[in-house]
Coordinates of N, CA and C in Angstrom, one line a residue:
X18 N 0.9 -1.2 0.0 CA 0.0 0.0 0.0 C 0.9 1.2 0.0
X19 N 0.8 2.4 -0.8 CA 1.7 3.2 -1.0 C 0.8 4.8 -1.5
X20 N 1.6 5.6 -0.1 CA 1.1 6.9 -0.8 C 1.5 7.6 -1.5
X21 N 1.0 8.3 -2.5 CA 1.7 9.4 -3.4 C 1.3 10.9 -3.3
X22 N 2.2 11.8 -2.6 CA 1.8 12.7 -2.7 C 2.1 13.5 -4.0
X23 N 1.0 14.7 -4.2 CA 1.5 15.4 -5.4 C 1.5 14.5 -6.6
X24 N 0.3 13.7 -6.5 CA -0.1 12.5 -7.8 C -1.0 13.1 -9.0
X25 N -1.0 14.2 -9.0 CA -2.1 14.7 -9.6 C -1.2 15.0 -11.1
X26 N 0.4 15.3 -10.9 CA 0.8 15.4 -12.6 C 2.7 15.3 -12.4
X27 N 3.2 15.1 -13.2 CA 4.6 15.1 -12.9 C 5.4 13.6 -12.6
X28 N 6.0 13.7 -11.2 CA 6.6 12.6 -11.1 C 6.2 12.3 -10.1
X29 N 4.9 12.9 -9.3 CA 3.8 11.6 -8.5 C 3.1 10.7 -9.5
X30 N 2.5 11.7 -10.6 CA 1.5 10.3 -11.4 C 2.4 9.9 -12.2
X31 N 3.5 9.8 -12.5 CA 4.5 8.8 -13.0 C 4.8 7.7 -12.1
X32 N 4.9 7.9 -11.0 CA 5.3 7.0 -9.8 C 4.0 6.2 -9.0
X33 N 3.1 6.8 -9.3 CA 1.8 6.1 -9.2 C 1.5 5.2 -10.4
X34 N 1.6 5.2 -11.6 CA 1.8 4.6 -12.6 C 2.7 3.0 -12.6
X35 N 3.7 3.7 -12.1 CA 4.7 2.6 -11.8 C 4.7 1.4 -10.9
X36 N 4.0 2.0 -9.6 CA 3.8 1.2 -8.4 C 2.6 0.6 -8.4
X37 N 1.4 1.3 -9.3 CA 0.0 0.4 -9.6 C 0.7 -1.0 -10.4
X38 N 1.7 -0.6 -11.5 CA 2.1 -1.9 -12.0 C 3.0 -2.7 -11.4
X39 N 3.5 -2.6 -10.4 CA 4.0 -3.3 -10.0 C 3.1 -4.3 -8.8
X40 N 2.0 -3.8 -8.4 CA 1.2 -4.1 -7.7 C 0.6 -3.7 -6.3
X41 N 1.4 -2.6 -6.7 CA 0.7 -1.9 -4.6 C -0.6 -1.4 -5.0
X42 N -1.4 -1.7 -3.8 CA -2.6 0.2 -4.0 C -2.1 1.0 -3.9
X43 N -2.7 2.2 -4.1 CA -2.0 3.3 -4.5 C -2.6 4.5 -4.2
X44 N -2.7 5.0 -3.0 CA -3.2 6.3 -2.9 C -3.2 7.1 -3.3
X45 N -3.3 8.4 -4.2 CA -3.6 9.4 -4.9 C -4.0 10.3 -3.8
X46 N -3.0 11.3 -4.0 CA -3.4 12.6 -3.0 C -2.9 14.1 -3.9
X47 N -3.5 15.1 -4.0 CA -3.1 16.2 -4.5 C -4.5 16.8 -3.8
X48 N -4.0 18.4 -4.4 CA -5.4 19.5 -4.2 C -5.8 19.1 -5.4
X49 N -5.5 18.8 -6.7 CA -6.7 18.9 -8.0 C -7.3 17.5 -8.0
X50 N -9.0 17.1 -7.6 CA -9.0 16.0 -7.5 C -9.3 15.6 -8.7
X51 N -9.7 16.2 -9.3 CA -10.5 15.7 -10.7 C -9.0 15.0 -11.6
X52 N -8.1 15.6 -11.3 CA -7.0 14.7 -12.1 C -7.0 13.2 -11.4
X53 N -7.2 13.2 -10.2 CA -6.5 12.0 -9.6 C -8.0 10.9 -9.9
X54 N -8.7 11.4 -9.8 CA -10.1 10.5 -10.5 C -9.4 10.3 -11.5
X55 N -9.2 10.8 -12.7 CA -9.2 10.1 -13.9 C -7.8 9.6 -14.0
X56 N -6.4 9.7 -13.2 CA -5.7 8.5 -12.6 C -6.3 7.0 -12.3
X57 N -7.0 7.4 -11.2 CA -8.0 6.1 -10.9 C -7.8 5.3 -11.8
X58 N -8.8 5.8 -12.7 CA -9.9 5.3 -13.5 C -8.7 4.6 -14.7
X59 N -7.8 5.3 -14.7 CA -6.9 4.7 -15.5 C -6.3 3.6 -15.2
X60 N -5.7 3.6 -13.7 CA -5.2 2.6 -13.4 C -5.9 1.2 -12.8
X61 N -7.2 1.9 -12.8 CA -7.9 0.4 -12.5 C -8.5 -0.2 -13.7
X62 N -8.5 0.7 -14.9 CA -8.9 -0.1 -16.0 C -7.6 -0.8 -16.5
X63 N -6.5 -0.6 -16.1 CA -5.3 -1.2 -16.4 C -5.3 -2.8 -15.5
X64 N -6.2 -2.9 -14.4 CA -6.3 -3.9 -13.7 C -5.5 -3.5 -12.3
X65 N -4.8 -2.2 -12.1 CA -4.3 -1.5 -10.9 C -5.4 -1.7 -10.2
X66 N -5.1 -0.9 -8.7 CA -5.7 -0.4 -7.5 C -5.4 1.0 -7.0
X67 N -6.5 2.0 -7.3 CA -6.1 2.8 -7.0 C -7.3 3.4 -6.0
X68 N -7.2 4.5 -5.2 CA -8.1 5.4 -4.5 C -7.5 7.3 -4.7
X69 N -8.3 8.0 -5.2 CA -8.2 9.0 -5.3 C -8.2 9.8 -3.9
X70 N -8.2 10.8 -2.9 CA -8.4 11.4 -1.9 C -7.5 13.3 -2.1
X71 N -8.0 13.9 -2.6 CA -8.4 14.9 -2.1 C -7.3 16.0 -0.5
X72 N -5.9 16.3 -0.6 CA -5.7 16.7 -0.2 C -4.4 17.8 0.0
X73 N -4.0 18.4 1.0 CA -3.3 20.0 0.6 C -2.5 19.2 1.8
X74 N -0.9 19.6 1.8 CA 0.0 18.4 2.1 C 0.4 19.8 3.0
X75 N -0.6 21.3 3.5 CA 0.2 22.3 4.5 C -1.1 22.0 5.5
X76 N -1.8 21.0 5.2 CA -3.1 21.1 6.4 C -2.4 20.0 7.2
X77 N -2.5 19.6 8.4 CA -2.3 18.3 9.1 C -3.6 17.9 8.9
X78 N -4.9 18.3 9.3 CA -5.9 17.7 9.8 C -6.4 16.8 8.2
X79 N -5.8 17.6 7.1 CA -6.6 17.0 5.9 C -5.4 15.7 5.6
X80 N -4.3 15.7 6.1 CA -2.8 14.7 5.7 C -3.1 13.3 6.9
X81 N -3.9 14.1 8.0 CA -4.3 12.6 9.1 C -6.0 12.1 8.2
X82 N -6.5 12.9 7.7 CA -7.4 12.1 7.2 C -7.3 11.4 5.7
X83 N -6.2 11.7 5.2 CA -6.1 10.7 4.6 C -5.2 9.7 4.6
X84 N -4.4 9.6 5.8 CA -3.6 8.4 6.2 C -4.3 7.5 6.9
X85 N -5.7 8.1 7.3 CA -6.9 7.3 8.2 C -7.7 6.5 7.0
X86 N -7.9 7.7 6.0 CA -8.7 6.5 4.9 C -8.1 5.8 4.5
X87 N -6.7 6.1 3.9 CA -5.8 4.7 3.8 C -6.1 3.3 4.8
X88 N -5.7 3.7 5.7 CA -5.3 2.2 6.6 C -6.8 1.7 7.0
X89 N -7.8 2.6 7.1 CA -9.4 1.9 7.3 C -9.6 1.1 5.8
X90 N -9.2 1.3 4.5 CA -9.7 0.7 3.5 C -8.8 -0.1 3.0
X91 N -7.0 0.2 3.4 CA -6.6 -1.0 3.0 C -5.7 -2.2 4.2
X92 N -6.1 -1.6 5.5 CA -5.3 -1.9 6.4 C -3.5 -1.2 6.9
X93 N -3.4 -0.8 6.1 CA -1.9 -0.5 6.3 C -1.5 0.7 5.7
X94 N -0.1 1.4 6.0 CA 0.7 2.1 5.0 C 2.3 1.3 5.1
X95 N 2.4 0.7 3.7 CA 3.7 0.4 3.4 C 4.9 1.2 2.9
X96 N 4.1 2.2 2.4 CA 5.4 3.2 1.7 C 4.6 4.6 1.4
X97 N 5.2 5.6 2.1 CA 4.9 7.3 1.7 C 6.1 7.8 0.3
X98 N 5.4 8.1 -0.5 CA 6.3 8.7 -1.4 C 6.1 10.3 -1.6
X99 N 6.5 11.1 -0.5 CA 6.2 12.0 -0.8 C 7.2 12.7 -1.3
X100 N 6.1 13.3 -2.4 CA 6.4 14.1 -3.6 C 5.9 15.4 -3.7
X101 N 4.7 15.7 -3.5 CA 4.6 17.4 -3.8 C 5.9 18.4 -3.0
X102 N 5.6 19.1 -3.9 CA 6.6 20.4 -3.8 C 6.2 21.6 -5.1
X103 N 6.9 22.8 -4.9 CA 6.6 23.8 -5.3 C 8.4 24.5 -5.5
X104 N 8.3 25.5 -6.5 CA 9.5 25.8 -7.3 C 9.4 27.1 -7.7
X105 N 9.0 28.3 -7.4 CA 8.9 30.0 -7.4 C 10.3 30.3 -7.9
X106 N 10.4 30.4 -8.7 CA 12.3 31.1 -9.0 C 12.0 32.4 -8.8
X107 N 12.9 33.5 -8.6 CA 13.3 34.6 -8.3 C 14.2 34.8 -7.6
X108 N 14.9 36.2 -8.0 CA 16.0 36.5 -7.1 C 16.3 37.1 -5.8
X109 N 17.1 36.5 -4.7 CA 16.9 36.6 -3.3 C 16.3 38.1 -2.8
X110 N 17.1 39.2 -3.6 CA 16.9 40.2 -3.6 C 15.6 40.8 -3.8
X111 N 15.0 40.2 -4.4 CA 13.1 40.9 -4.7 C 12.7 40.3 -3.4
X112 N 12.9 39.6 -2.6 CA 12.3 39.4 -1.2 C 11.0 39.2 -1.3
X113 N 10.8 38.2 -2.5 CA 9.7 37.0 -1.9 C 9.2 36.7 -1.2
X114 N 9.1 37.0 0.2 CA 8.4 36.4 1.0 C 7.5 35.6 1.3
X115 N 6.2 35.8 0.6 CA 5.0 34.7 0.6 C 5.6 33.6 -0.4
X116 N 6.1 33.8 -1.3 CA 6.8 32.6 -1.9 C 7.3 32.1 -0.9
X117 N 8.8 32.5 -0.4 CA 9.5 31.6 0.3 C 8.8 30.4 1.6
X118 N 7.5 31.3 1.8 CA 7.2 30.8 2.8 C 6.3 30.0 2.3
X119 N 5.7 29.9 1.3 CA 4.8 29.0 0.5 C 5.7 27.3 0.0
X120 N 6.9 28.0 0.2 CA 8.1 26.9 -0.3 C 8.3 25.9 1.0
X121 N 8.2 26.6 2.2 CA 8.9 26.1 3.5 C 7.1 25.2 3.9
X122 N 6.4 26.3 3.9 CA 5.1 25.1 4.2 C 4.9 24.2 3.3
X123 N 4.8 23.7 2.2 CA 4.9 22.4 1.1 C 6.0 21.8 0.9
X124 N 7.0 22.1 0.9 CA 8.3 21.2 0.8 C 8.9 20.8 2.1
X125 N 8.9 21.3 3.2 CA 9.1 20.9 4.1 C 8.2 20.7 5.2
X126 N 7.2 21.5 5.6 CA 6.4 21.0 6.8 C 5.3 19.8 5.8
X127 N 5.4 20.0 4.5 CA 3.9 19.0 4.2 C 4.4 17.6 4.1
X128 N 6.2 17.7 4.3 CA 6.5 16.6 4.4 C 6.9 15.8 5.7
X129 N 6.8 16.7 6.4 CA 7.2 16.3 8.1 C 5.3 16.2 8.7
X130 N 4.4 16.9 8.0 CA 2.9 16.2 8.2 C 2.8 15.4 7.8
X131 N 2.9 14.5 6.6 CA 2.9 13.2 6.2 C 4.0 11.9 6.9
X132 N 5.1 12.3 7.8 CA 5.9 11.7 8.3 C 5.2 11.3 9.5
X133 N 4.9 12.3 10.1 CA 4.0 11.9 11.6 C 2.4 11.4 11.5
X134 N 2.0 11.0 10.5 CA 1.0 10.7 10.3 C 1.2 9.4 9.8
X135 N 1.9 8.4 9.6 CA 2.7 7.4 9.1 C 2.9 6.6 9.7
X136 N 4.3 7.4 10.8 CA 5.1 6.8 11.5 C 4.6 6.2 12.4
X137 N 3.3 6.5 13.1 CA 2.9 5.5 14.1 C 2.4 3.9 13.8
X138 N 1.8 4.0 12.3 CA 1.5 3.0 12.2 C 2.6 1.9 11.5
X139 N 3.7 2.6 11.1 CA 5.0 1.8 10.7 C 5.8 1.3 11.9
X140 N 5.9 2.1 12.6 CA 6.8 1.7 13.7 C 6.4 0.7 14.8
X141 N 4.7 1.0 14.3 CA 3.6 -1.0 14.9 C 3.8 -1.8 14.3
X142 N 4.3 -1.9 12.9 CA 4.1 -3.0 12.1 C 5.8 -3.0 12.0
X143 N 6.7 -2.5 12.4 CA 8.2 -2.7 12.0 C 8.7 -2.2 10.8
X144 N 7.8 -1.8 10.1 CA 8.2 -2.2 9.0 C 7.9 -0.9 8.1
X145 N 8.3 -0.5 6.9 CA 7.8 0.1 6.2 C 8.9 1.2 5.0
X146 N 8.7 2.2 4.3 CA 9.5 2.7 3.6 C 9.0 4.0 3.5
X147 N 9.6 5.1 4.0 CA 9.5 7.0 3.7 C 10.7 7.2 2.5
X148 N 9.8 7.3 1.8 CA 10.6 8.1 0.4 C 10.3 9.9 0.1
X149 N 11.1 10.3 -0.1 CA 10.8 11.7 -0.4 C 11.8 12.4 -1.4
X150 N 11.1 12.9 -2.5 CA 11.4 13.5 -3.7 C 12.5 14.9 -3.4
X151 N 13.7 14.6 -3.1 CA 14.4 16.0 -2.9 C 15.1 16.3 -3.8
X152 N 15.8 16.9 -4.3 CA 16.7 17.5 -5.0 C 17.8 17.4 -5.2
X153 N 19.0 17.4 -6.5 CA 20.2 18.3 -6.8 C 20.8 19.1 -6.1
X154 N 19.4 20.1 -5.8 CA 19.4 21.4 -5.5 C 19.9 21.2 -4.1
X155 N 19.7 20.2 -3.7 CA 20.5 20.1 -1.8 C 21.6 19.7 -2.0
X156 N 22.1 20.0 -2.7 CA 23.7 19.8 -3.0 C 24.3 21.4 -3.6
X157 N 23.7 21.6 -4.7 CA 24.4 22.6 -5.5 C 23.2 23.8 -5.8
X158 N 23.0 25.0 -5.1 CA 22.0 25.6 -5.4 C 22.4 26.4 -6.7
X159 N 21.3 27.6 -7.1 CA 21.2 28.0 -8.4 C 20.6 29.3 -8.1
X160 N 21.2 30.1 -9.1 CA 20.4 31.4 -8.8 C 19.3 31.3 -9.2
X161 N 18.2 32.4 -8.7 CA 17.1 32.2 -8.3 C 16.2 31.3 -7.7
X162 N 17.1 29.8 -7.5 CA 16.4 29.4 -6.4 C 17.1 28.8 -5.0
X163 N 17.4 29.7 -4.4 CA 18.1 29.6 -3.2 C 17.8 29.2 -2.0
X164 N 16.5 29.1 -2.1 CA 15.3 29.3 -1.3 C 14.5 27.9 -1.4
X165 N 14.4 27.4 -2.2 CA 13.7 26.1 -3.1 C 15.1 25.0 -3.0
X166 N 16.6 25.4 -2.9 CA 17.2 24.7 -2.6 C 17.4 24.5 -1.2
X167 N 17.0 25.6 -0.5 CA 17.6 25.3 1.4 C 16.4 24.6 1.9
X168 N 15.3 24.4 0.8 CA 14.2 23.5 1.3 C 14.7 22.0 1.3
X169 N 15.2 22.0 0.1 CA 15.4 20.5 -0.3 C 16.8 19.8 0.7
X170 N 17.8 21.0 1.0 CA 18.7 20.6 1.5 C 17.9 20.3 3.1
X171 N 17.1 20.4 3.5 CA 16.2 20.4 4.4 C 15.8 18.8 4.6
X172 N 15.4 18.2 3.4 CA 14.7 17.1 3.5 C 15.8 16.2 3.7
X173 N 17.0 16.6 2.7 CA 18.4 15.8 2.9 C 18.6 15.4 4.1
X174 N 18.3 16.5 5.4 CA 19.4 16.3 6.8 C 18.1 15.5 7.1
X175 N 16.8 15.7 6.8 CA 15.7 15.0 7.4 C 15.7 13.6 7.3
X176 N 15.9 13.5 6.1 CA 16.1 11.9 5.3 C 17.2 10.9 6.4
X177 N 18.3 11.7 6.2 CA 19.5 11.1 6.5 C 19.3 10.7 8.3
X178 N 18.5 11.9 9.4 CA 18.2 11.6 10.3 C 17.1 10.8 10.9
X179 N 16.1 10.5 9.8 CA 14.7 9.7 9.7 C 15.5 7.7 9.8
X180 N 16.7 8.0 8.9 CA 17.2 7.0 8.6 C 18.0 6.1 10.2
X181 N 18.6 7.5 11.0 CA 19.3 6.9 11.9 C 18.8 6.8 13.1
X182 N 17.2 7.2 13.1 CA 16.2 7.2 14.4 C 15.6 6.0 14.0
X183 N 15.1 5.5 12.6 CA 14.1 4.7 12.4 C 14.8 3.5 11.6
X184 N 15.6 3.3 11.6 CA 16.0 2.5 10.6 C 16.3 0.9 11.4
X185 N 17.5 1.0 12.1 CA 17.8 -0.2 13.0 C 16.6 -0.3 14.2
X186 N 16.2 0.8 14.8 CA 15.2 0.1 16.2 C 14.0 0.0 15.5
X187 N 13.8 0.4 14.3 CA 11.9 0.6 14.6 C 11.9 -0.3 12.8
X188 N 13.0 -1.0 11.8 CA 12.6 -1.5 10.5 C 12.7 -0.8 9.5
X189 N 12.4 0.4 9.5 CA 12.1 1.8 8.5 C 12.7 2.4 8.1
X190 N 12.6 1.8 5.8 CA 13.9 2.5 5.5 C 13.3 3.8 4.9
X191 N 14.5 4.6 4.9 CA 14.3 5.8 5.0 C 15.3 6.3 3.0
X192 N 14.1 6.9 2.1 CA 15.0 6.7 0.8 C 15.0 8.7 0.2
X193 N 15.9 9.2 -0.3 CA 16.0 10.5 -0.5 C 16.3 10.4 -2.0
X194 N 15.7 10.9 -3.2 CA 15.9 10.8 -4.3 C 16.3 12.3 -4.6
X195 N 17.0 12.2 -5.4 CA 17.8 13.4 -5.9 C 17.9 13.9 -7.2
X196 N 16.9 13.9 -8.1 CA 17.3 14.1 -9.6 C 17.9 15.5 -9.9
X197 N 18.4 15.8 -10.9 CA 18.4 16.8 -11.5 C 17.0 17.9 -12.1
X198 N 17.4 18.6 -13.3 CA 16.4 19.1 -14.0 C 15.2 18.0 -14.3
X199 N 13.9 18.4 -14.2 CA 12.8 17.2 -14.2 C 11.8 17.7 -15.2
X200 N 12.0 17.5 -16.2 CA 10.8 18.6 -17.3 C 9.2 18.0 -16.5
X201 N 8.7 19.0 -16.0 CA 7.5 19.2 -15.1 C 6.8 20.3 -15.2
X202 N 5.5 20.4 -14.3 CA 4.8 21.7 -14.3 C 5.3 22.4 -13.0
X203 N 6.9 22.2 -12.9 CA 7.0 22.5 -11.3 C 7.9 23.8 -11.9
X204 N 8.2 24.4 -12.2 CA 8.9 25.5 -12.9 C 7.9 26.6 -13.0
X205 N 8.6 27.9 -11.8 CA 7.1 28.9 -12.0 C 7.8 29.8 -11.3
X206 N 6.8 30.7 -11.2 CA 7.5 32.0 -10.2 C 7.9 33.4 -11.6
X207 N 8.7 34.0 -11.0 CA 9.6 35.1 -11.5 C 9.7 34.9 -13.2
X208 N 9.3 35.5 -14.3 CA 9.1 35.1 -15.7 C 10.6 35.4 -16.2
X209 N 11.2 36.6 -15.9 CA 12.4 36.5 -16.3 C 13.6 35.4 -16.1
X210 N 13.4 35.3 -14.7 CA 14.4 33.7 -14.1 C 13.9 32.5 -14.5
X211 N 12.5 32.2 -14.9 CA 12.1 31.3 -15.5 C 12.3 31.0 -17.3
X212 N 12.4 32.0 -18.1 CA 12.9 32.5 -19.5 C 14.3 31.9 -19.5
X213 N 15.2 32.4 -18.7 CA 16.7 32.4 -18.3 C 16.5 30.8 -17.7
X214 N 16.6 30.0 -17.6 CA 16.4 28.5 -17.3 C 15.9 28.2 -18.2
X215 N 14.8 28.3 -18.7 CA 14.2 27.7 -20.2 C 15.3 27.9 -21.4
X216 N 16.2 29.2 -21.6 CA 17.2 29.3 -22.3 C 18.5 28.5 -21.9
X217 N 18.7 28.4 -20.7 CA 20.0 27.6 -20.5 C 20.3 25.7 -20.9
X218 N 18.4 25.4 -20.5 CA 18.2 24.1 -20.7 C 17.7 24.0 -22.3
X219 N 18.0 25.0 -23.5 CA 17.9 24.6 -24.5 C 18.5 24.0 -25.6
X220 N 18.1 22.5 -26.0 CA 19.2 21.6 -26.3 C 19.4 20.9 -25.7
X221 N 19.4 20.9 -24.2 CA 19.8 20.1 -23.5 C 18.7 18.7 -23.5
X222 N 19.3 17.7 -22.9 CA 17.9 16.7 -22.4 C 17.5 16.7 -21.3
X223 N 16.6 16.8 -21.1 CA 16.1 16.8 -19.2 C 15.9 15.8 -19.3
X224 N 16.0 15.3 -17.6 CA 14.6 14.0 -17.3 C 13.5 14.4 -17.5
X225 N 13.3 13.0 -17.3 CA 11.4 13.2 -17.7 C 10.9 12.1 -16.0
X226 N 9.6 12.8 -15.9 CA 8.8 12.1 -14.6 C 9.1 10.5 -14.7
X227 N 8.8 9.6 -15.8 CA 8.9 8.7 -15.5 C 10.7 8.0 -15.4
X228 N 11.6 9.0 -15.3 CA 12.7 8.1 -15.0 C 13.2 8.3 -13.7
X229 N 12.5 9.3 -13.0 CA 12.4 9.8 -11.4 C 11.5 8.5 -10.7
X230 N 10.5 7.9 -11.6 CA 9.5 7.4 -11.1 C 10.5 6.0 -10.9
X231 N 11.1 5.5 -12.2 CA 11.7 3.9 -12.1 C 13.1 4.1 -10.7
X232 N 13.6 5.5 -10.7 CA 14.6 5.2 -9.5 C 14.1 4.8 -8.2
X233 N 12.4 5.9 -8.0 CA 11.4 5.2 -6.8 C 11.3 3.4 -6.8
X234 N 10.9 3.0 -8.3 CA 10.3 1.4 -8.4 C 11.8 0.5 -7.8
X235 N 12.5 1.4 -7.9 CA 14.0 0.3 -7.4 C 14.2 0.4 -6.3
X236 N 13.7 1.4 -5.7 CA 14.4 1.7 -4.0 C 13.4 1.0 -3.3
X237 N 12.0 1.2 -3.7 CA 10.8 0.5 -3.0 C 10.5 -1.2 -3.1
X238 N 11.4 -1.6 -4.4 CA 11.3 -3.0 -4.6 C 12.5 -3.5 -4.5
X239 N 13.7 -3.1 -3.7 CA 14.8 -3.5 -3.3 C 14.6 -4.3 -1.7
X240 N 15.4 -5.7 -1.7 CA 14.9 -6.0 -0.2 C 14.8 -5.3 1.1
X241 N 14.3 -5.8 1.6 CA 14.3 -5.2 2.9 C 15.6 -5.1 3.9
X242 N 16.8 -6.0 3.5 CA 18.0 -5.6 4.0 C 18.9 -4.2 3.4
X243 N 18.1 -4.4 2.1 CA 19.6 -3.0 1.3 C 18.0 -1.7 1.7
X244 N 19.7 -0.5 2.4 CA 19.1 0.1 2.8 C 19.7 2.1 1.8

């Protein structure tokens, strides 16, 4: 049983894609629900399992209710893949601030709400896998997103300390993905800083969602010793 946050386009519904065929249920969570219905609908006419649910990854109350529908309808959570996040480019100097802070509540508290909403019931069952979509960018930031990187470097120290609280006492591996450039709809904010990235990446090849997606299918279907 596996959640996806931020399944509604990108490299959650590539990763929901992936893990329907491989055989998990598959939770579907975003704010646009009408995308994640016709997810569904896709992947159950594929012979998948899927459940659509409806939610904003800066609420707790809406992140515990759907960790509650999960485990009432399929008994369990085996794996969080949390993915939403958000990407405003601009430069430090224009002082963004509702951006920045729009960055720090979705990239980092929506992921530490989905953590504690989880953890209780993994750390009952021994067992389980927190995956979360970070970044390049927690390694090597970029201008205009400085801000979008100190988030992701964020998830890094989270990741790596999720790993050394939960890993040997409680079963729970703990997986940090890192891609590069991801051609998505996650590219936004500032038009000029956005233009200037669209020009630098021209020519070039980006990833695409589904090869972010097959790095997740390997970390989540690797045994339970390789960590």
């Amino acid at each position: 049983v596996a959640i996806v946050t931020g399944a509604s386009s990108g490299i959650g519904l590539a990763t929901a894609r992936r893990l329907a065929e491989c055989g998990a249920s598959v939770v579907l969570t975003a704010r646009r629900v009408d995308r994640l219905t016709d997810l569904a609908r896709e992947i159950e006419s594929a012979g998948g399992s899927a459940m659509p649910i409806a939610g904003d990854v800066t609420s707790l109350a809406e992140v515990n209710n759907v960790v509650a529908q999960t485990v009432d309808t399929f008994g369990s959570v085996d794996i969080l893949v949390n993915n939403a996040g958000i990407m405003p480019l601009a430069p430090l100097a224009e002082a963004r601030i509702d951006e920045w802070t729009a960055m720090v509540d979705v990239n980092i508290k929506g992921v530490l709400h989905f953590i504690s909403a989880v953890m209780p019931h993994m750390i009952e069952r021994k067992s389980g896998h927190l995956l979360s979509v970070g970044s390049l960018a927690s390694r090597r930031p970029f201008p205009g997103g400085t801000v979008y990187s100190a988030t992701k470097f964020a998830i890094r120290s989270l990741s790596w300390g999720l790993h050394l609280e939960l890993g040997a006492a409680h079963g729970i591996r703990v997986t940090d993905i890192q891609p590069g450039f991801v051609s998505t709809e996650l590219l936004d904010g500032d038009p000029d800083t956005a233009a200037a990235w669209a020009e630098a990446w021209s020519g070039r090849r980006t990833l695409q969602p589904d090869d972010v997606a097959r790095a997740i299918e390997f970390a989540v279907t690797s045994p339970d010793h390789v960590s």
